[in-house]
Amino acid sequence: MFDGKLFLTALLGWPLAKGALLTLVLSVLVMAVALTISLATASLATSKRRWVRLSIAAFVWLFRGAPALLVLLFIWNGLPQLSAVFRADWFSPFVAAFLALTLIQVAYLTEILRSSYASIGKGQSEGAAALGLHRGQIFFLIILPQALRVALPALVNEFISLLKATSLATVISLKELMTVTQFAIATSFRFLEWYGAALVYYMSMVSVLTVIQMKLERMLARGHR
C-alpha cells in the first residue's frame, strides 16, 4: 500500500532536494558552456574552409551518434587509462558527467544553431555591411538575436532533455536526484513513494522551464514585431 507519510517525508526531505539541486546545477552549467561553444561551432559549420566544415561535421556525427551512456562511461573509465592527469582527485563524477554531457550538448546545439543561422536571409548581413557594420557587429546585433528567437523552442527542449539525461550519471555514482532515490529505495524497499517524489521534482523543474520558455517567446515575439 502507498505510504503517504513516507512520500511527503521523501518529497520534503533534504536528500532528494539536495540531489535535485545538484541535477539542476549540473544541467545549467552544461547548457551554459555548451551554448557558448555552439555559437562558434555552428558558425564554423558553414565555413568556407573545407577542413573546418569537415571537422565540425565529424564532431557532430560522433557525439550525436554515440549513446550518452557510452560517452559518459568512456569519459569516466577511459580517460584515466589514457592519461594520469585524469587519475587525480579533481576528476570527480561531477566533472566526468559535466565533460560527457557538454560534448553531447555541443553536438546537438551546433546543429540547432546552424539551421537557425541559415534561416536568416543573407540580405540582412549585406545590408548591415553596407551601413558600415563590421562582421562582429553584424553577428551579435543582427544575426544572433534573430537566430536565438528561431532556435528558442529547440534550445529549451534540449535543456529539458539534458535535465533528464543527468540521471544517467547514477552509473558513475554522482549523487544527483536519481542516485539519491536509488540509494533510498535500496535501504527502504519502498519504490512508489521514492519514485513518486523524484517524479514530482522532475516535473516541477520541467514545468518551470516551460513557463520560462513561454515568457521568453512572448518577449522575443514583441521585439520581432
PDB file of C-alpha atoms in Angstrom:
ATOM      1  CA  MET A   1       0.000   0.000   0.000  1.00  0.00           C
ATOM      2  CA  PHE A   2       1.136   3.516  -0.821  1.00  0.00           C
ATOM      3  CA  ASP A   3       2.529   5.274   2.274  1.00  0.00           C
ATOM      4  CA  GLY A   4       1.563   8.934   2.010  1.00  0.00           C
ATOM      5  CA  LYS A   5       3.591   9.906   5.068  1.00  0.00           C
ATOM      6  CA  LEU A   6       6.771   8.392   3.616  1.00  0.00           C
ATOM      7  CA  PHE A   7       6.042  10.091   0.282  1.00  0.00           C
ATOM      8  CA  LEU A   8       5.832  13.510   1.982  1.00  0.00           C
ATOM      9  CA  THR A   9       8.953  12.758   4.013  1.00  0.00           C
ATOM     10  CA  ALA A  10      10.830  11.886   0.815  1.00  0.00           C
ATOM     11  CA  LEU A  11       9.433  14.895  -1.051  1.00  0.00           C
ATOM     12  CA  LEU A  12      10.168  17.449   1.662  1.00  0.00           C
ATOM     13  CA  GLY A  13      13.390  15.908   2.961  1.00  0.00           C
ATOM     14  CA  TRP A  14      16.881  17.244   2.297  1.00  0.00           C
ATOM     15  CA  PRO A  15      18.369  14.183   0.477  1.00  0.00           C
ATOM     16  CA  LEU A  16      16.114  14.457  -2.595  1.00  0.00           C
ATOM     17  CA  ALA A  17      16.202  18.246  -2.509  1.00  0.00           C
ATOM     18  CA  LYS A  18      19.996  18.140  -2.495  1.00  0.00           C
ATOM     19  CA  GLY A  19      20.004  15.632  -5.362  1.00  0.00           C
ATOM     20  CA  ALA A  20      17.600  17.805  -7.354  1.00  0.00           C
ATOM     21  CA  LEU A  21      19.775  20.860  -6.720  1.00  0.00           C
ATOM     22  CA  LEU A  22      22.853  19.011  -7.979  1.00  0.00           C
ATOM     23  CA  THR A  23      20.886  17.898 -11.051  1.00  0.00           C
ATOM     24  CA  LEU A  24      19.851  21.495 -11.755  1.00  0.00           C
ATOM     25  CA  VAL A  25      23.338  22.934 -11.201  1.00  0.00           C
ATOM     26  CA  LEU A  26      24.917  20.334 -13.490  1.00  0.00           C
ATOM     27  CA  SER A  27      22.300  20.960 -16.178  1.00  0.00           C
ATOM     28  CA  VAL A  28      22.687  24.742 -16.053  1.00  0.00           C
ATOM     29  CA  LEU A  29      26.490  24.570 -16.198  1.00  0.00           C
ATOM     30  CA  VAL A  30      26.464  22.109 -19.103  1.00  0.00           C
ATOM     31  CA  MET A  31      23.893  24.141 -21.051  1.00  0.00           C
ATOM     32  CA  ALA A  32      25.695  27.452 -20.468  1.00  0.00           C
ATOM     33  CA  VAL A  33      29.088  26.135 -21.588  1.00  0.00           C
ATOM     34  CA  ALA A  34      27.672  24.101 -24.479  1.00  0.00           C
ATOM     35  CA  LEU A  35      25.630  27.049 -25.763  1.00  0.00           C
ATOM     36  CA  THR A  36      28.638  29.358 -25.617  1.00  0.00           C
ATOM     37  CA  ILE A  37      30.788  26.895 -27.562  1.00  0.00           C
ATOM     38  CA  SER A  38      27.995  26.118 -30.027  1.00  0.00           C
ATOM     39  CA  LEU A  39      27.590  29.765 -31.006  1.00  0.00           C
ATOM     40  CA  ALA A  40      31.048  29.440 -32.551  1.00  0.00           C
ATOM     41  CA  THR A  41      30.893  25.855 -33.836  1.00  0.00           C
ATOM     42  CA  ALA A  42      27.561  26.492 -35.582  1.00  0.00           C
ATOM     43  CA  SER A  43      29.140  29.405 -37.415  1.00  0.00           C
ATOM     44  CA  LEU A  44      32.212  27.324 -38.284  1.00  0.00           C
ATOM     45  CA  ALA A  45      29.949  24.588 -39.656  1.00  0.00           C
ATOM     46  CA  THR A  46      29.387  26.803 -42.704  1.00  0.00           C
ATOM     47  CA  SER A  47      32.999  27.961 -43.007  1.00  0.00           C
ATOM     48  CA  LYS A  48      34.497  28.414 -46.453  1.00  0.00           C
ATOM     49  CA  ARG A  49      37.398  26.230 -45.339  1.00  0.00           C
ATOM     50  CA  ARG A  50      36.567  22.627 -46.140  1.00  0.00           C
ATOM     51  CA  TRP A  51      38.680  21.111 -43.379  1.00  0.00           C
ATOM     52  CA  VAL A  52      36.899  23.252 -40.777  1.00  0.00           C
ATOM     53  CA  ARG A  53      33.466  22.169 -42.038  1.00  0.00           C
ATOM     54  CA  LEU A  54      34.511  18.526 -42.076  1.00  0.00           C
ATOM     55  CA  SER A  55      35.971  18.748 -38.558  1.00  0.00           C
ATOM     56  CA  ILE A  56      32.744  20.185 -37.153  1.00  0.00           C
ATOM     57  CA  ALA A  57      30.665  17.663 -39.102  1.00  0.00           C
ATOM     58  CA  ALA A  58      32.765  14.774 -37.759  1.00  0.00           C
ATOM     59  CA  PHE A  59      32.390  16.023 -34.178  1.00  0.00           C
ATOM     60  CA  VAL A  60      28.621  16.370 -34.545  1.00  0.00           C
ATOM     61  CA  TRP A  61      28.362  12.938 -36.210  1.00  0.00           C
ATOM     62  CA  LEU A  62      30.320  11.272 -33.408  1.00  0.00           C
ATOM     63  CA  PHE A  63      28.601  12.778 -30.380  1.00  0.00           C
ATOM     64  CA  ARG A  64      25.096  12.738 -31.829  1.00  0.00           C
ATOM     65  CA  GLY A  65      25.512   9.113 -32.819  1.00  0.00           C
ATOM     66  CA  ALA A  66      27.140   7.704 -29.699  1.00  0.00           C
ATOM     67  CA  PRO A  67      24.755   6.765 -26.843  1.00  0.00           C
ATOM     68  CA  ALA A  68      25.001   9.222 -23.959  1.00  0.00           C
ATOM     69  CA  LEU A  69      25.643   6.386 -21.503  1.00  0.00           C
ATOM     70  CA  LEU A  70      28.575   5.149 -23.599  1.00  0.00           C
ATOM     71  CA  VAL A  71      30.106   8.631 -23.765  1.00  0.00           C
ATOM     72  CA  LEU A  72      29.712   9.002 -20.005  1.00  0.00           C
ATOM     73  CA  LEU A  73      31.374   5.653 -19.291  1.00  0.00           C
ATOM     74  CA  PHE A  74      34.158   6.359 -21.781  1.00  0.00           C
ATOM     75  CA  ILE A  75      34.919   9.677 -20.079  1.00  0.00           C
ATOM     76  CA  TRP A  76      34.781   8.233 -16.555  1.00  0.00           C
ATOM     77  CA  ASN A  77      36.540   4.904 -17.149  1.00  0.00           C
ATOM     78  CA  GLY A  78      38.501   5.553 -20.345  1.00  0.00           C
ATOM     79  CA  LEU A  79      40.214   8.887 -19.782  1.00  0.00           C
ATOM     80  CA  PRO A  80      42.097   7.714 -16.645  1.00  0.00           C
ATOM     81  CA  GLN A  81      43.612   4.947 -18.807  1.00  0.00           C
ATOM     82  CA  LEU A  82      44.740   7.467 -21.410  1.00  0.00           C
ATOM     83  CA  SER A  83      46.410   9.914 -19.033  1.00  0.00           C
ATOM     84  CA  ALA A  84      47.463  10.045 -15.393  1.00  0.00           C
ATOM     85  CA  VAL A  85      46.015  13.573 -15.264  1.00  0.00           C
ATOM     86  CA  PHE A  86      42.545  12.061 -15.040  1.00  0.00           C
ATOM     87  CA  ARG A  87      43.513   9.812 -12.143  1.00  0.00           C
ATOM     88  CA  ALA A  88      43.874  12.804  -9.815  1.00  0.00           C
ATOM     89  CA  ASP A  89      41.346  13.723  -7.132  1.00  0.00           C
ATOM     90  CA  TRP A  90      39.925  16.626  -9.167  1.00  0.00           C
ATOM     91  CA  PHE A  91      38.452  14.174 -11.682  1.00  0.00           C
ATOM     92  CA  SER A  92      35.226  13.509  -9.805  1.00  0.00           C
ATOM     93  CA  PRO A  93      31.928  12.023 -11.025  1.00  0.00           C
ATOM     94  CA  PHE A  94      30.595  15.581 -11.342  1.00  0.00           C
ATOM     95  CA  VAL A  95      33.469  16.615 -13.612  1.00  0.00           C
ATOM     96  CA  ALA A  96      33.135  13.462 -15.711  1.00  0.00           C
ATOM     97  CA  ALA A  97      29.384  13.980 -16.116  1.00  0.00           C
ATOM     98  CA  PHE A  98      29.964  17.644 -16.980  1.00  0.00           C
ATOM     99  CA  LEU A  99      32.506  16.794 -19.704  1.00  0.00           C
ATOM    100  CA  ALA A 100      30.437  13.999 -21.222  1.00  0.00           C
ATOM    101  CA  LEU A 101      27.155  15.895 -21.289  1.00  0.00           C
ATOM    102  CA  THR A 102      28.817  19.064 -22.573  1.00  0.00           C
ATOM    103  CA  LEU A 103      30.331  17.221 -25.539  1.00  0.00           C
ATOM    104  CA  ILE A 104      26.946  15.736 -26.389  1.00  0.00           C
ATOM    105  CA  GLN A 105      25.113  19.037 -25.992  1.00  0.00           C
ATOM    106  CA  VAL A 106      27.617  20.922 -28.148  1.00  0.00           C
ATOM    107  CA  ALA A 107      26.916  18.451 -30.958  1.00  0.00           C
ATOM    108  CA  TYR A 108      23.137  18.901 -30.748  1.00  0.00           C
ATOM    109  CA  LEU A 109      23.186  22.659 -30.210  1.00  0.00           C
ATOM    110  CA  THR A 110      25.589  23.121 -33.111  1.00  0.00           C
ATOM    111  CA  GLU A 111      23.023  21.636 -35.473  1.00  0.00           C
ATOM    112  CA  ILE A 112      20.173  23.647 -33.958  1.00  0.00           C
ATOM    113  CA  LEU A 113      22.050  26.941 -34.220  1.00  0.00           C
ATOM    114  CA  ARG A 114      23.443  26.156 -37.659  1.00  0.00           C
ATOM    115  CA  SER A 115      19.955  25.786 -39.054  1.00  0.00           C
ATOM    116  CA  SER A 116      18.872  28.918 -37.187  1.00  0.00           C
ATOM    117  CA  TYR A 117      21.720  30.931 -38.698  1.00  0.00           C
ATOM    118  CA  ALA A 118      20.759  29.613 -42.136  1.00  0.00           C
ATOM    119  CA  SER A 119      17.186  30.849 -41.670  1.00  0.00           C
ATOM    120  CA  ILE A 120      18.366  34.464 -41.542  1.00  0.00           C
ATOM    121  CA  GLY A 121      18.430  35.955 -45.038  1.00  0.00           C
ATOM    122  CA  LYS A 122      21.832  36.946 -46.408  1.00  0.00           C
ATOM    123  CA  GLY A 123      20.346  40.277 -47.447  1.00  0.00           C
ATOM    124  CA  GLN A 124      20.312  41.410 -43.823  1.00  0.00           C
ATOM    125  CA  SER A 125      24.050  40.811 -43.453  1.00  0.00           C
ATOM    126  CA  GLU A 126      24.734  42.537 -46.747  1.00  0.00           C
ATOM    127  CA  GLY A 127      22.572  45.499 -45.764  1.00  0.00           C
ATOM    128  CA  ALA A 128      24.297  45.812 -42.391  1.00  0.00           C
ATOM    129  CA  ALA A 129      27.704  45.656 -44.081  1.00  0.00           C
ATOM    130  CA  ALA A 130      26.616  48.403 -46.461  1.00  0.00           C
ATOM    131  CA  LEU A 131      25.815  50.556 -43.426  1.00  0.00           C
ATOM    132  CA  GLY A 132      29.388  50.129 -42.194  1.00  0.00           C
ATOM    133  CA  LEU A 133      28.966  47.440 -39.532  1.00  0.00           C
ATOM    134  CA  HIS A 134      31.885  45.048 -39.195  1.00  0.00           C
ATOM    135  CA  ARG A 135      31.486  41.253 -39.014  1.00  0.00           C
ATOM    136  CA  GLY A 136      31.343  41.098 -35.215  1.00  0.00           C
ATOM    137  CA  GLN A 137      28.631  43.746 -35.031  1.00  0.00           C
ATOM    138  CA  ILE A 138      26.631  42.057 -37.786  1.00  0.00           C
ATOM    139  CA  PHE A 139      26.768  38.738 -35.966  1.00  0.00           C
ATOM    140  CA  PHE A 140      25.921  39.956 -32.447  1.00  0.00           C
ATOM    141  CA  LEU A 141      23.462  42.704 -33.390  1.00  0.00           C
ATOM    142  CA  ILE A 142      21.714  41.284 -36.457  1.00  0.00           C
ATOM    143  CA  ILE A 143      22.179  37.534 -36.857  1.00  0.00           C
ATOM    144  CA  LEU A 144      22.388  36.189 -33.302  1.00  0.00           C
ATOM    145  CA  PRO A 145      19.228  37.806 -31.816  1.00  0.00           C
ATOM    146  CA  GLN A 146      17.099  36.549 -34.694  1.00  0.00           C
ATOM    147  CA  ALA A 147      18.711  33.104 -34.677  1.00  0.00           C
ATOM    148  CA  LEU A 148      18.096  32.694 -30.937  1.00  0.00           C
ATOM    149  CA  ARG A 149      14.442  33.637 -31.400  1.00  0.00           C
ATOM    150  CA  VAL A 150      14.092  30.914 -34.038  1.00  0.00           C
ATOM    151  CA  ALA A 151      16.068  28.368 -32.011  1.00  0.00           C
ATOM    152  CA  LEU A 152      14.489  29.076 -28.607  1.00  0.00           C
ATOM    153  CA  PRO A 153      11.891  26.244 -28.567  1.00  0.00           C
ATOM    154  CA  ALA A 154      14.502  23.692 -29.659  1.00  0.00           C
ATOM    155  CA  LEU A 155      17.024  25.027 -27.127  1.00  0.00           C
ATOM    156  CA  VAL A 156      14.557  24.712 -24.255  1.00  0.00           C
ATOM    157  CA  ASN A 157      13.625  21.205 -25.392  1.00  0.00           C
ATOM    158  CA  GLU A 158      17.302  20.295 -25.368  1.00  0.00           C
ATOM    159  CA  PHE A 159      17.670  21.693 -21.859  1.00  0.00           C
ATOM    160  CA  ILE A 160      14.718  19.609 -20.685  1.00  0.00           C
ATOM    161  CA  SER A 161      16.259  16.510 -22.301  1.00  0.00           C
ATOM    162  CA  LEU A 162      19.570  17.360 -20.636  1.00  0.00           C
ATOM    163  CA  LEU A 163      17.879  17.706 -17.256  1.00  0.00           C
ATOM    164  CA  LYS A 164      16.553  14.163 -17.592  1.00  0.00           C
ATOM    165  CA  ALA A 165      19.791  12.821 -19.089  1.00  0.00           C
ATOM    166  CA  THR A 166      21.684  13.717 -15.911  1.00  0.00           C
ATOM    167  CA  SER A 167      20.025  10.643 -14.380  1.00  0.00           C
ATOM    168  CA  LEU A 168      22.484   8.547 -16.418  1.00  0.00           C
ATOM    169  CA  ALA A 169      25.225   9.775 -14.087  1.00  0.00           C
ATOM    170  CA  THR A 170      23.892   7.360 -11.482  1.00  0.00           C
ATOM    171  CA  VAL A 171      26.121   4.714 -13.124  1.00  0.00           C
ATOM    172  CA  ILE A 172      29.219   6.628 -12.002  1.00  0.00           C
ATOM    173  CA  SER A 173      27.768   7.304  -8.531  1.00  0.00           C
ATOM    174  CA  LEU A 174      27.159  11.017  -8.967  1.00  0.00           C
ATOM    175  CA  LYS A 175      24.726  11.852  -6.165  1.00  0.00           C
ATOM    176  CA  GLU A 176      22.142  13.534  -8.374  1.00  0.00           C
ATOM    177  CA  LEU A 177      18.395  13.080  -7.975  1.00  0.00           C
ATOM    178  CA  MET A 178      18.064   9.526  -9.331  1.00  0.00           C
ATOM    179  CA  THR A 179      21.126   8.239  -7.492  1.00  0.00           C
ATOM    180  CA  VAL A 180      19.794   9.514  -4.177  1.00  0.00           C
ATOM    181  CA  THR A 181      16.427   7.960  -4.997  1.00  0.00           C
ATOM    182  CA  GLN A 182      18.026   4.597  -5.773  1.00  0.00           C
ATOM    183  CA  PHE A 183      20.015   4.664  -2.525  1.00  0.00           C
ATOM    184  CA  ALA A 184      16.854   5.407  -0.540  1.00  0.00           C
ATOM    185  CA  ILE A 185      14.971   2.570  -2.233  1.00  0.00           C
ATOM    186  CA  ALA A 186      17.845   0.157  -1.582  1.00  0.00           C
ATOM    187  CA  THR A 187      17.524   0.768   2.160  1.00  0.00           C
ATOM    188  CA  SER A 188      13.733   1.027   2.455  1.00  0.00           C
ATOM    189  CA  PHE A 189      12.444  -1.161  -0.426  1.00  0.00           C
ATOM    190  CA  ARG A 190       9.681   1.433  -0.930  1.00  0.00           C
ATOM    191  CA  PHE A 191       9.528   2.067  -4.670  1.00  0.00           C
ATOM    192  CA  LEU A 192       6.329   4.025  -5.257  1.00  0.00           C
ATOM    193  CA  GLU A 193       6.947   6.662  -2.605  1.00  0.00           C
ATOM    194  CA  TRP A 194      10.538   7.469  -3.572  1.00  0.00           C
ATOM    195  CA  TYR A 195       9.991   7.254  -7.341  1.00  0.00           C
ATOM    196  CA  GLY A 196       6.867   9.377  -6.935  1.00  0.00           C
ATOM    197  CA  ALA A 197       8.773  12.038  -5.005  1.00  0.00           C
ATOM    198  CA  ALA A 198      11.556  12.057  -7.627  1.00  0.00           C
ATOM    199  CA  LEU A 199       8.918  12.417 -10.356  1.00  0.00           C
ATOM    200  CA  VAL A 200       7.470  15.470  -8.612  1.00  0.00           C
ATOM    201  CA  TYR A 201      10.908  17.088  -8.582  1.00  0.00           C
ATOM    202  CA  TYR A 202      11.500  16.384 -12.278  1.00  0.00           C
ATOM    203  CA  MET A 203       8.041  17.568 -13.295  1.00  0.00           C
ATOM    204  CA  SER A 204       8.427  20.728 -11.218  1.00  0.00           C
ATOM    205  CA  MET A 205      11.719  21.626 -12.880  1.00  0.00           C
ATOM    206  CA  VAL A 206      10.360  20.893 -16.361  1.00  0.00           C
ATOM    207  CA  SER A 207       7.234  22.949 -15.645  1.00  0.00           C
ATOM    208  CA  VAL A 208       9.295  25.950 -14.557  1.00  0.00           C
ATOM    209  CA  LEU A 209      11.382  25.678 -17.723  1.00  0.00           C
ATOM    210  CA  THR A 210       8.227  25.515 -19.845  1.00  0.00           C
ATOM    211  CA  VAL A 211       6.878  28.692 -18.244  1.00  0.00           C
ATOM    212  CA  ILE A 212      10.212  30.441 -18.795  1.00  0.00           C
ATOM    213  CA  GLN A 213      10.151  29.336 -22.431  1.00  0.00           C
ATOM    214  CA  MET A 214       6.662  30.774 -22.942  1.00  0.00           C
ATOM    215  CA  LYS A 215       7.626  34.102 -21.404  1.00  0.00           C
ATOM    216  CA  LEU A 216      10.816  34.344 -23.449  1.00  0.00           C
ATOM    217  CA  GLU A 217       8.951  33.527 -26.651  1.00  0.00           C
ATOM    218  CA  ARG A 218       6.415  36.294 -25.946  1.00  0.00           C
ATOM    219  CA  MET A 219       9.179  38.765 -25.160  1.00  0.00           C
ATOM    220  CA  LEU A 220      11.141  37.923 -28.305  1.00  0.00           C
ATOM    221  CA  ALA A 221       7.970  37.970 -30.410  1.00  0.00           C
ATOM    222  CA  ARG A 222       7.222  41.521 -29.226  1.00  0.00           C
ATOM    223  CA  GLY A 223      10.736  42.584 -30.167  1.00  0.00           C
ATOM    224  CA  HIS A 224      10.362  40.911 -33.556  1.00  0.00           C
ATOM    225  CA  ARG A 225       7.097  42.670 -34.328  1.00  0.00           C
TER     226      ARG A 225
END
